[in-house]
Amino acid sequence: MSAYRDMLHRVNRIPGVRGSMIVAVEDGLIVEEDLMVGVPGPAAAALVASLYRRARRSVATAEFGSAAYMQVEGDDGLLFAAAPPQLGDLLLVVIADIRVNVGLVRLEAQKVVEALG
Amino acid sequence: MTASPMQVRQWSDEVAANPGSPAFLPLAQAYREQGRRDAAMKLCIRGLERNPDHVDAHHLLGLLYLEAGDTVKAFDEWDIALALSPDHFGSRREIGLLSHARGDWGTAVRHLERALEADAFDQEVRDALEEAWAKQSGRPAAPRAADAPAPPPAAIAAAVAAPAPVPPAAAPVDGGAGAFDAVAREFRGFAAERGIAGALLLDEQGFVLAGDITVDGVDRGPDVAAVLSGASPEAERALRHLGLGAWKGILVETPEAVVRLAPAGDGLVAVAGTRQVPTGWVLRVAGRARESALRFLGEGGGA
């Protein structure tokens, strides 16, 4: 099992998580995925990467540094995108229901990324 | 102008050889003129996968969705086109007419007025705008050009040469200078709170209505606004595509700052905080800024 796959499995154990992916920031293509049936991975990857790029541009414009984390909230769920230095030009994307514990997802994402070294 | 069969064949060959070729757009237009809307739609969608910032392709795809009866997707495409290019009058015209058809008079007036600036002779836009103004002010609409008796040729020439119709005087509302002053004061207050670098209220076009985000003495508000204004349709699209409901907000964190963006009626609120305060504090200030924005926009301040 690849290091990424293992990482996604750990994140997906959190109740409310519908799946997670490793996505290339620049082209929005999936590098690794572990999603529930029915979650449209390629479309989600492309849309989240595009949103992340816009967020990154906005904080760079304001000279706030590089965007390390983005969270998009909807009435029925959430999207997370983490861009830690350990992942280079890749994003860890998590798709979750509204009942998910946001803090837990962030904590677990941080732990698994740190484990990558 | 209708494309010749030779041109269509040439574009078709170009697209077949290179799916990213810009020839996809005239080819899709030609297919649409031939009534081959499904083929035109597929071409646009495929072309946009490779050229996602192609404004005219978003506009054409919107027209195709409209003709297929899908007004929601049509609106999305024109909204994206406007986010990419606020001066794209074709998309502004269509959004204005669609808002008019939906009875969303305020939005219709905003878009149709600007569409008329590009083409003062567009009778459909003039009629829709007259009606939207009348509905907004609660007065009966003037007869539409199509309903009126045919004028003599000289009158037609005079009507075409006439300047854009003048909006009826609006009844005074609380959204005047007083409301602007109040919301500007409130946003200055949010920016002055502990750990907050700035707060902005943006209109749906991405223009700053109130507030600023000052970094090292320079107001970065308009620059940030220009980038963020397109985030709203993108977030909405992503969440809807994934079945996650209507969008409520975006949070972006950097090692130095936390930025919160949230929809407020037709506008957007952006609040930036430093890392000297917890994320939850920035979210609370953003929540109050949103309430202030909704009050202001609800009082007609954004109209």
CSV table of C-alpha atoms in Angstrom, one decimal:
chain,number,residue,atom,x,y,z
A,1,MET,CA,0.0,0.0,0.0
A,2,SER,CA,1.4,3.4,-0.9
A,3,ALA,CA,2.1,6.0,1.8
A,4,TYR,CA,-0.7,8.2,0.3
A,5,ARG,CA,-3.2,5.3,0.4
A,6,ASP,CA,-2.4,4.7,4.0
A,7,MET,CA,-2.8,8.3,4.8
A,8,LEU,CA,-6.3,8.5,3.1
A,9,HIS,CA,-7.4,5.4,5.0
A,10,ARG,CA,-6.6,7.0,8.3
A,11,VAL,CA,-8.5,10.2,7.4
A,12,ASN,CA,-11.5,8.2,6.2
A,13,ARG,CA,-11.8,6.5,9.5
A,14,ILE,CA,-13.3,9.7,11.0
A,15,PRO,CA,-17.1,9.6,11.2
A,16,GLY,CA,-18.7,11.7,8.6
A,17,VAL,CA,-15.9,11.6,6.1
A,18,ARG,CA,-17.1,10.6,2.6
A,19,GLY,CA,-13.7,10.2,1.1
A,20,SER,CA,-10.3,11.8,0.6
A,21,MET,CA,-7.9,12.3,-2.3
A,22,ILE,CA,-4.4,13.5,-3.1
A,23,VAL,CA,-4.8,16.0,-5.9
A,24,ALA,CA,-2.3,17.9,-8.0
A,25,VAL,CA,-2.7,21.6,-7.4
A,26,GLU,CA,-1.9,22.9,-10.9
A,27,ASP,CA,-4.0,20.6,-13.0
A,28,GLY,CA,-6.6,19.2,-10.5
A,29,LEU,CA,-5.8,15.6,-11.4
A,30,ILE,CA,-6.1,12.9,-8.9
A,31,VAL,CA,-2.9,11.2,-7.7
A,32,GLU,CA,-4.6,8.8,-5.2
A,33,GLU,CA,-8.2,8.5,-4.0
A,34,ASP,CA,-10.3,6.6,-1.5
A,35,LEU,CA,-13.9,7.7,-2.0
A,36,MET,CA,-17.3,6.4,-1.1
A,37,VAL,CA,-19.4,5.2,-4.0
A,38,GLY,CA,-21.2,8.0,-5.7
A,39,VAL,CA,-18.7,10.8,-4.9
A,40,PRO,CA,-17.6,12.2,-8.3
A,41,GLY,CA,-13.8,12.2,-7.7
A,42,PRO,CA,-12.4,13.8,-10.9
A,43,ALA,CA,-14.9,16.7,-10.8
A,44,ALA,CA,-14.4,17.3,-7.1
A,45,ALA,CA,-10.6,17.2,-7.6
A,46,ALA,CA,-10.8,19.7,-10.4
A,47,LEU,CA,-13.2,22.1,-8.6
A,48,VAL,CA,-11.3,22.0,-5.3
A,49,ALA,CA,-7.9,22.5,-7.0
A,50,SER,CA,-9.3,25.5,-8.9
A,51,LEU,CA,-10.8,27.0,-5.7
A,52,TYR,CA,-7.6,26.4,-3.9
A,53,ARG,CA,-5.6,28.2,-6.6
A,54,ARG,CA,-7.9,31.2,-6.3
A,55,ALA,CA,-7.6,31.2,-2.5
A,56,ARG,CA,-3.8,31.0,-2.9
A,57,ARG,CA,-3.8,34.0,-5.3
A,58,SER,CA,-5.9,36.0,-2.9
A,59,VAL,CA,-3.8,35.5,0.1
A,60,ALA,CA,-0.6,36.1,-1.9
A,61,THR,CA,-2.1,39.4,-3.2
A,62,ALA,CA,-2.7,40.5,0.4
A,63,GLU,CA,0.9,39.4,1.2
A,64,PHE,CA,-0.4,36.9,3.9
A,65,GLY,CA,2.0,34.1,2.8
A,66,SER,CA,1.1,30.8,1.2
A,67,ALA,CA,-2.3,29.1,1.7
A,68,ALA,CA,-1.7,26.1,3.9
A,69,TYR,CA,-5.3,25.1,4.5
A,70,MET,CA,-8.7,25.8,2.9
A,71,GLN,CA,-12.2,24.8,4.1
A,72,VAL,CA,-15.4,25.3,2.0
A,73,GLU,CA,-18.6,24.9,3.9
A,74,GLY,CA,-22.0,24.1,2.5
A,75,ASP,CA,-25.4,23.5,4.2
A,76,ASP,CA,-24.9,19.7,4.0
A,77,GLY,CA,-21.2,19.2,4.0
A,78,LEU,CA,-17.7,20.4,3.8
A,79,LEU,CA,-14.6,20.3,1.7
A,80,PHE,CA,-11.1,20.5,3.1
A,81,ALA,CA,-7.9,21.1,1.2
A,82,ALA,CA,-4.6,21.0,3.0
A,83,ALA,CA,-1.4,22.0,1.3
A,84,PRO,CA,1.5,21.2,3.7
A,85,PRO,CA,5.1,21.6,2.5
A,86,GLN,CA,5.5,17.8,2.9
A,87,LEU,CA,3.1,17.3,0.0
A,88,GLY,CA,5.0,19.6,-2.4
A,89,ASP,CA,2.6,20.6,-5.2
A,90,LEU,CA,-0.1,18.2,-4.0
A,91,LEU,CA,-3.3,18.8,-1.9
A,92,LEU,CA,-4.9,16.5,0.6
A,93,VAL,CA,-8.6,16.9,-0.1
A,94,VAL,CA,-11.3,15.6,2.2
A,95,ILE,CA,-15.0,15.5,1.5
A,96,ALA,CA,-17.3,15.3,4.6
A,97,ASP,CA,-20.9,15.4,5.8
A,98,ILE,CA,-22.1,18.3,7.9
A,99,ARG,CA,-21.9,16.1,11.1
A,100,VAL,CA,-18.1,15.6,10.8
A,101,ASN,CA,-15.9,17.0,13.6
A,102,VAL,CA,-14.0,19.6,11.8
A,103,GLY,CA,-11.2,19.8,14.4
A,104,LEU,CA,-10.7,16.1,14.3
A,105,VAL,CA,-10.3,16.1,10.5
A,106,ARG,CA,-7.7,18.9,10.8
A,107,LEU,CA,-5.9,17.2,13.5
A,108,GLU,CA,-5.8,13.8,11.7
A,109,ALA,CA,-4.8,15.5,8.4
A,110,GLN,CA,-1.9,17.2,10.2
A,111,LYS,CA,-0.8,14.0,11.9
A,112,VAL,CA,-0.8,11.9,8.7
A,113,VAL,CA,1.1,14.6,6.8
A,114,GLU,CA,3.7,14.9,9.5
A,115,ALA,CA,4.1,11.1,9.4
A,116,LEU,CA,5.1,11.4,5.8
A,117,GLY,CA,8.2,13.3,7.0
B,1,MET,CA,-22.7,35.1,-40.5
B,2,THR,CA,-23.2,31.4,-41.3
B,3,ALA,CA,-20.0,29.4,-41.6
B,4,SER,CA,-19.3,27.7,-45.0
B,5,PRO,CA,-19.1,23.9,-45.1
B,6,MET,CA,-15.4,24.3,-45.9
B,7,GLN,CA,-14.9,26.4,-42.7
B,8,VAL,CA,-16.8,23.9,-40.6
B,9,ARG,CA,-14.7,21.0,-42.0
B,10,GLN,CA,-11.5,23.0,-41.3
B,11,TRP,CA,-12.5,23.7,-37.7
B,12,SER,CA,-13.6,20.1,-37.2
B,13,ASP,CA,-10.2,18.8,-38.5
B,14,GLU,CA,-8.4,21.2,-36.2
B,15,VAL,CA,-10.3,20.1,-33.1
B,16,ALA,CA,-9.9,16.4,-34.1
B,17,ALA,CA,-6.1,16.9,-34.4
B,18,ASN,CA,-5.9,19.0,-31.2
B,19,PRO,CA,-8.8,18.9,-28.7
B,20,GLY,CA,-7.3,22.0,-27.1
B,21,SER,CA,-7.5,24.1,-30.3
B,22,PRO,CA,-9.5,27.3,-30.0
B,23,ALA,CA,-11.4,26.2,-33.2
B,24,PHE,CA,-13.8,24.4,-30.8
B,25,LEU,CA,-15.7,27.7,-30.3
B,26,PRO,CA,-16.5,28.7,-33.9
B,27,LEU,CA,-17.2,25.0,-34.6
B,28,ALA,CA,-19.7,24.9,-31.7
B,29,GLN,CA,-21.3,28.1,-32.9
B,30,ALA,CA,-21.7,26.6,-36.4
B,31,TYR,CA,-23.3,23.5,-34.9
B,32,ARG,CA,-25.7,25.6,-32.9
B,33,GLU,CA,-26.7,27.5,-36.1
B,34,GLN,CA,-27.3,24.2,-37.8
B,35,GLY,CA,-29.5,23.2,-34.9
B,36,ARG,CA,-27.1,20.5,-33.6
B,37,ARG,CA,-27.2,21.8,-30.1
B,38,ASP,CA,-26.1,18.5,-28.4
B,39,ALA,CA,-23.0,18.4,-30.5
B,40,ALA,CA,-22.3,22.1,-29.8
B,41,MET,CA,-22.8,21.6,-26.1
B,42,LYS,CA,-20.4,18.6,-26.0
B,43,LEU,CA,-17.8,20.6,-27.9
B,44,CYS,CA,-18.1,23.5,-25.5
B,45,ILE,CA,-17.8,21.3,-22.4
B,46,ARG,CA,-14.8,19.5,-23.8
B,47,GLY,CA,-13.2,22.8,-25.0
B,48,LEU,CA,-13.7,24.3,-21.5
B,49,GLU,CA,-12.0,21.4,-19.9
B,50,ARG,CA,-8.9,22.5,-21.7
B,51,ASN,CA,-9.6,26.2,-21.8
B,52,PRO,CA,-11.5,26.8,-18.5
B,53,ASP,CA,-11.0,30.6,-18.7
B,54,HIS,CA,-12.5,31.0,-22.2
B,55,VAL,CA,-15.1,33.6,-21.6
B,56,ASP,CA,-16.9,33.3,-25.0
B,57,ALA,CA,-17.2,29.6,-24.6
B,58,HIS,CA,-18.8,30.0,-21.1
B,59,HIS,CA,-21.2,32.5,-22.8
B,60,LEU,CA,-22.1,30.1,-25.6
B,61,LEU,CA,-22.5,27.2,-23.3
B,62,GLY,CA,-24.9,29.3,-21.3
B,63,LEU,CA,-27.0,30.0,-24.4
B,64,LEU,CA,-27.0,26.3,-25.2
B,65,TYR,CA,-28.2,25.5,-21.7
B,66,LEU,CA,-30.9,28.1,-21.9
B,67,GLU,CA,-32.1,26.7,-25.2
B,68,ALA,CA,-32.2,23.3,-23.6
B,69,GLY,CA,-34.4,24.8,-20.8
B,70,ASP,CA,-31.8,24.6,-18.0
B,71,THR,CA,-31.8,28.1,-16.8
B,72,VAL,CA,-29.8,27.3,-13.6
B,73,LYS,CA,-26.8,26.0,-15.6
B,74,ALA,CA,-27.2,28.8,-18.1
B,75,PHE,CA,-27.0,31.4,-15.3
B,76,ASP,CA,-23.9,29.6,-13.8
B,77,GLU,CA,-22.1,29.8,-17.1
B,78,TRP,CA,-22.8,33.5,-17.6
B,79,ASP,CA,-21.9,34.2,-14.0
B,80,ILE,CA,-18.5,32.5,-14.6
B,81,ALA,CA,-18.0,34.5,-17.8
B,82,LEU,CA,-18.7,37.7,-15.8
B,83,ALA,CA,-16.3,36.6,-13.0
B,84,LEU,CA,-13.6,36.1,-15.6
B,85,SER,CA,-14.5,39.3,-17.6
B,86,PRO,CA,-16.8,41.8,-15.9
B,87,ASP,CA,-17.0,43.6,-19.2
B,88,HIS,CA,-18.5,40.7,-21.1
B,89,PHE,CA,-21.8,42.4,-22.1
B,90,GLY,CA,-23.3,39.4,-23.8
B,91,SER,CA,-23.3,37.5,-20.5
B,92,ARG,CA,-24.5,40.5,-18.6
B,93,ARG,CA,-27.3,40.9,-21.1
B,94,GLU,CA,-28.4,37.3,-20.7
B,95,ILE,CA,-28.2,37.4,-16.9
B,96,GLY,CA,-30.2,40.6,-16.9
B,97,LEU,CA,-32.9,39.1,-19.1
B,98,LEU,CA,-33.0,35.9,-17.1
B,99,SER,CA,-33.3,37.9,-13.9
B,100,HIS,CA,-36.1,39.9,-15.5
B,101,ALA,CA,-37.9,36.7,-16.5
B,102,ARG,CA,-37.6,35.4,-12.9
B,103,GLY,CA,-39.0,38.7,-11.5
B,104,ASP,CA,-35.7,39.5,-9.7
B,105,TRP,CA,-36.1,43.2,-10.6
B,106,GLY,CA,-33.1,44.6,-8.6
B,107,THR,CA,-30.6,42.2,-10.2
B,108,ALA,CA,-32.3,42.7,-13.6
B,109,VAL,CA,-31.9,46.5,-13.4
B,110,ARG,CA,-28.3,46.3,-12.4
B,111,HIS,CA,-27.3,44.0,-15.3
B,112,LEU,CA,-29.6,45.5,-17.9
B,113,GLU,CA,-28.4,49.0,-17.3
B,114,ARG,CA,-24.8,48.0,-18.0
B,115,ALA,CA,-25.8,45.9,-21.0
B,116,LEU,CA,-27.6,48.9,-22.5
B,117,GLU,CA,-24.3,50.9,-22.2
B,118,ALA,CA,-22.8,48.4,-24.7
B,119,ASP,CA,-25.8,48.5,-27.1
B,120,ALA,CA,-28.2,51.4,-26.6
B,121,PHE,CA,-30.4,50.1,-29.5
B,122,ASP,CA,-31.1,46.7,-28.1
B,123,GLN,CA,-34.9,46.9,-27.9
B,124,GLU,CA,-35.3,43.7,-25.9
B,125,VAL,CA,-33.0,45.0,-23.2
B,126,ARG,CA,-34.7,48.5,-23.2
B,127,ASP,CA,-38.2,46.9,-22.9
B,128,ALA,CA,-37.0,44.6,-20.1
B,129,LEU,CA,-35.3,47.4,-18.3
B,130,GLU,CA,-38.3,49.7,-18.5
B,131,GLU,CA,-40.4,47.0,-17.0
B,132,ALA,CA,-37.9,46.2,-14.3
B,133,TRP,CA,-37.7,49.8,-13.3
B,134,ALA,CA,-41.4,50.1,-13.2
B,135,LYS,CA,-41.8,47.0,-11.1
B,136,GLN,CA,-39.0,48.1,-8.7
B,137,SER,CA,-40.7,51.5,-8.2
B,138,GLY,CA,-44.2,49.9,-8.0
B,139,ARG,CA,-45.5,51.8,-11.0
B,140,PRO,CA,-47.2,50.2,-14.1
B,141,ALA,CA,-44.8,49.5,-16.9
B,142,ALA,CA,-44.9,51.5,-20.1
B,143,PRO,CA,-46.2,49.5,-23.0
B,144,ARG,CA,-43.5,47.4,-24.5
B,145,ALA,CA,-42.4,48.3,-28.0
B,146,ALA,CA,-43.7,45.0,-29.4
B,147,ASP,CA,-47.2,45.8,-28.0
B,148,ALA,CA,-47.4,49.4,-29.2
B,149,PRO,CA,-48.8,50.3,-32.6
B,150,ALA,CA,-46.1,50.4,-35.3
B,151,PRO,CA,-44.7,54.0,-35.5
B,152,PRO,CA,-44.0,55.7,-38.8
B,153,PRO,CA,-40.4,55.4,-40.1
B,154,ALA,CA,-39.3,58.8,-38.8
B,155,ALA,CA,-40.5,57.8,-35.3
B,156,ILE,CA,-38.6,54.6,-35.5
B,157,ALA,CA,-35.4,56.4,-36.5
B,158,ALA,CA,-35.9,58.9,-33.6
B,159,ALA,CA,-36.6,56.0,-31.1
B,160,VAL,CA,-33.4,54.2,-32.2
B,161,ALA,CA,-31.4,57.4,-31.9
B,162,ALA,CA,-32.8,58.3,-28.5
B,163,PRO,CA,-30.6,58.1,-25.5
B,164,ALA,CA,-31.1,55.2,-23.0
B,165,PRO,CA,-34.4,55.5,-21.1
B,166,VAL,CA,-34.2,57.5,-17.9
B,167,PRO,CA,-35.0,55.5,-14.7
B,168,PRO,CA,-38.0,56.8,-12.8
B,169,ALA,CA,-37.2,58.7,-9.6
B,170,ALA,CA,-36.9,56.1,-6.9
B,171,ALA,CA,-38.7,56.5,-3.6
B,172,PRO,CA,-36.3,57.5,-0.9
B,173,VAL,CA,-35.0,54.5,1.1
B,174,ASP,CA,-32.9,54.1,4.1
B,175,GLY,CA,-30.1,52.7,1.9
B,176,GLY,CA,-28.8,56.2,1.1
B,177,ALA,CA,-25.8,58.1,2.4
B,178,GLY,CA,-26.8,57.4,6.0
B,179,ALA,CA,-26.8,53.6,5.4
B,180,PHE,CA,-23.5,53.8,3.6
B,181,ASP,CA,-21.9,55.8,6.4
B,182,ALA,CA,-23.2,53.4,8.9
B,183,VAL,CA,-21.9,50.2,7.2
B,184,ALA,CA,-18.6,51.9,6.4
B,185,ARG,CA,-18.2,52.8,10.1
B,186,GLU,CA,-19.1,49.3,11.2
B,187,PHE,CA,-16.6,47.8,8.8
B,188,ARG,CA,-13.9,50.2,10.1
B,189,GLY,CA,-14.8,49.0,13.5
B,190,PHE,CA,-14.4,45.3,12.6
B,191,ALA,CA,-11.0,46.1,11.1
B,192,ALA,CA,-10.0,47.8,14.4
B,193,GLU,CA,-10.8,44.8,16.5
B,194,ARG,CA,-8.0,42.8,18.2
B,195,GLY,CA,-6.1,40.7,15.7
B,196,ILE,CA,-8.1,41.7,12.7
B,197,ALA,CA,-6.2,43.0,9.6
B,198,GLY,CA,-9.2,44.1,7.7
B,199,ALA,CA,-12.8,43.6,6.7
B,200,LEU,CA,-14.4,44.1,3.3
B,201,LEU,CA,-18.0,44.2,1.9
B,202,LEU,CA,-18.0,43.4,-1.8
B,203,ASP,CA,-20.8,43.7,-4.3
B,204,GLU,CA,-21.6,40.8,-6.7
B,205,GLN,CA,-19.2,42.2,-9.3
B,206,GLY,CA,-16.3,42.2,-6.8
B,207,PHE,CA,-16.2,46.0,-6.1
B,208,VAL,CA,-15.5,47.1,-2.6
B,209,LEU,CA,-18.6,48.7,-1.0
B,210,ALA,CA,-17.1,49.2,2.4
B,211,GLY,CA,-14.0,48.4,4.5
B,212,ASP,CA,-10.4,47.8,3.7
B,213,ILE,CA,-7.6,45.2,4.2
B,214,THR,CA,-4.5,47.2,5.0
B,215,VAL,CA,-1.0,45.5,4.9
B,216,ASP,CA,2.0,47.6,5.8
B,217,GLY,CA,0.0,50.8,5.3
B,218,VAL,CA,-1.2,49.8,1.8
B,219,ASP,CA,-5.0,49.0,1.2
B,220,ARG,CA,-5.0,45.6,-0.5
B,221,GLY,CA,-8.8,45.5,-0.5
B,222,PRO,CA,-9.5,46.1,-4.2
B,223,ASP,CA,-6.8,43.6,-5.2
B,224,VAL,CA,-8.0,40.9,-2.8
B,225,ALA,CA,-11.6,41.6,-3.9
B,226,ALA,CA,-10.8,41.2,-7.6
B,227,VAL,CA,-9.4,37.7,-6.9
B,228,LEU,CA,-12.1,36.7,-4.4
B,229,SER,CA,-15.1,37.8,-6.4
B,230,GLY,CA,-14.9,34.7,-8.6
B,231,ALA,CA,-14.8,32.4,-5.6
B,232,SER,CA,-18.5,32.6,-5.0
B,233,PRO,CA,-19.7,30.9,-8.2
B,234,GLU,CA,-16.8,28.4,-8.0
B,235,ALA,CA,-17.6,27.4,-4.4
B,236,GLU,CA,-21.3,27.2,-5.2
B,237,ARG,CA,-20.6,25.0,-8.2
B,238,ALA,CA,-18.2,22.6,-6.3
B,239,LEU,CA,-20.6,22.1,-3.4
B,240,ARG,CA,-23.7,21.6,-5.6
B,241,HIS,CA,-21.8,19.1,-7.7
B,242,LEU,CA,-20.9,17.1,-4.6
B,243,GLY,CA,-24.4,17.4,-3.1
B,244,LEU,CA,-23.1,19.4,-0.2
B,245,GLY,CA,-25.8,22.1,-0.3
B,246,ALA,CA,-25.6,25.9,-0.7
B,247,TRP,CA,-22.3,27.5,0.2
B,248,LYS,CA,-21.9,29.1,3.6
B,249,GLY,CA,-18.3,30.2,3.6
B,250,ILE,CA,-14.6,29.6,2.8
B,251,LEU,CA,-11.8,29.7,5.3
B,252,VAL,CA,-8.2,30.1,4.1
B,253,GLU,CA,-5.3,29.8,6.5
B,254,THR,CA,-1.7,30.7,6.0
B,255,PRO,CA,1.2,30.8,8.5
B,256,GLU,CA,0.5,34.5,9.0
B,257,ALA,CA,-3.2,34.9,8.6
B,258,VAL,CA,-6.7,33.6,8.5
B,259,VAL,CA,-9.1,34.8,5.8
B,260,ARG,CA,-12.9,34.2,6.0
B,261,LEU,CA,-15.1,34.7,3.0
B,262,ALA,CA,-18.9,34.4,3.3
B,263,PRO,CA,-21.9,35.2,1.1
B,264,ALA,CA,-24.1,38.1,2.2
B,265,GLY,CA,-27.2,38.5,0.0
B,266,ASP,CA,-25.9,39.5,-3.4
B,267,GLY,CA,-22.6,40.5,-1.9
B,268,LEU,CA,-19.6,38.9,-0.2
B,269,VAL,CA,-17.9,39.6,3.1
B,270,ALA,CA,-14.2,39.0,3.6
B,271,VAL,CA,-12.5,39.3,7.0
B,272,ALA,CA,-8.7,38.8,7.5
B,273,GLY,CA,-7.2,38.1,10.9
B,274,THR,CA,-3.7,37.6,12.1
B,275,ARG,CA,-2.4,34.5,13.8
B,276,GLN,CA,-2.3,36.5,17.1
B,277,VAL,CA,-5.9,35.5,17.6
B,278,PRO,CA,-7.5,32.0,17.3
B,279,THR,CA,-9.4,31.1,14.1
B,280,GLY,CA,-12.7,31.0,16.0
B,281,TRP,CA,-12.3,34.7,16.9
B,282,VAL,CA,-11.9,35.6,13.2
B,283,LEU,CA,-15.0,33.5,12.4
B,284,ARG,CA,-17.0,35.4,15.0
B,285,VAL,CA,-16.0,38.8,13.7
B,286,ALA,CA,-16.8,37.6,10.2
B,287,GLY,CA,-20.2,36.5,11.4
B,288,ARG,CA,-20.9,40.0,12.8
B,289,ALA,CA,-19.6,41.6,9.6
B,290,ARG,CA,-22.0,39.4,7.6
B,291,GLU,CA,-24.9,40.5,9.7
B,292,SER,CA,-24.0,44.1,9.2
B,293,ALA,CA,-23.7,43.6,5.4
B,294,LEU,CA,-27.1,41.8,5.3
B,295,ARG,CA,-28.7,44.7,7.2
B,296,PHE,CA,-27.2,47.2,4.8
B,297,LEU,CA,-28.1,45.3,1.6
B,298,GLY,CA,-31.6,44.5,3.0
B,299,GLU,CA,-32.2,48.2,3.4
B,300,GLY,CA,-31.5,48.8,-0.3
B,301,GLY,CA,-27.9,49.9,0.2
B,302,GLY,CA,-26.7,47.6,-2.5
B,303,ALA,CA,-29.3,48.6,-5.0
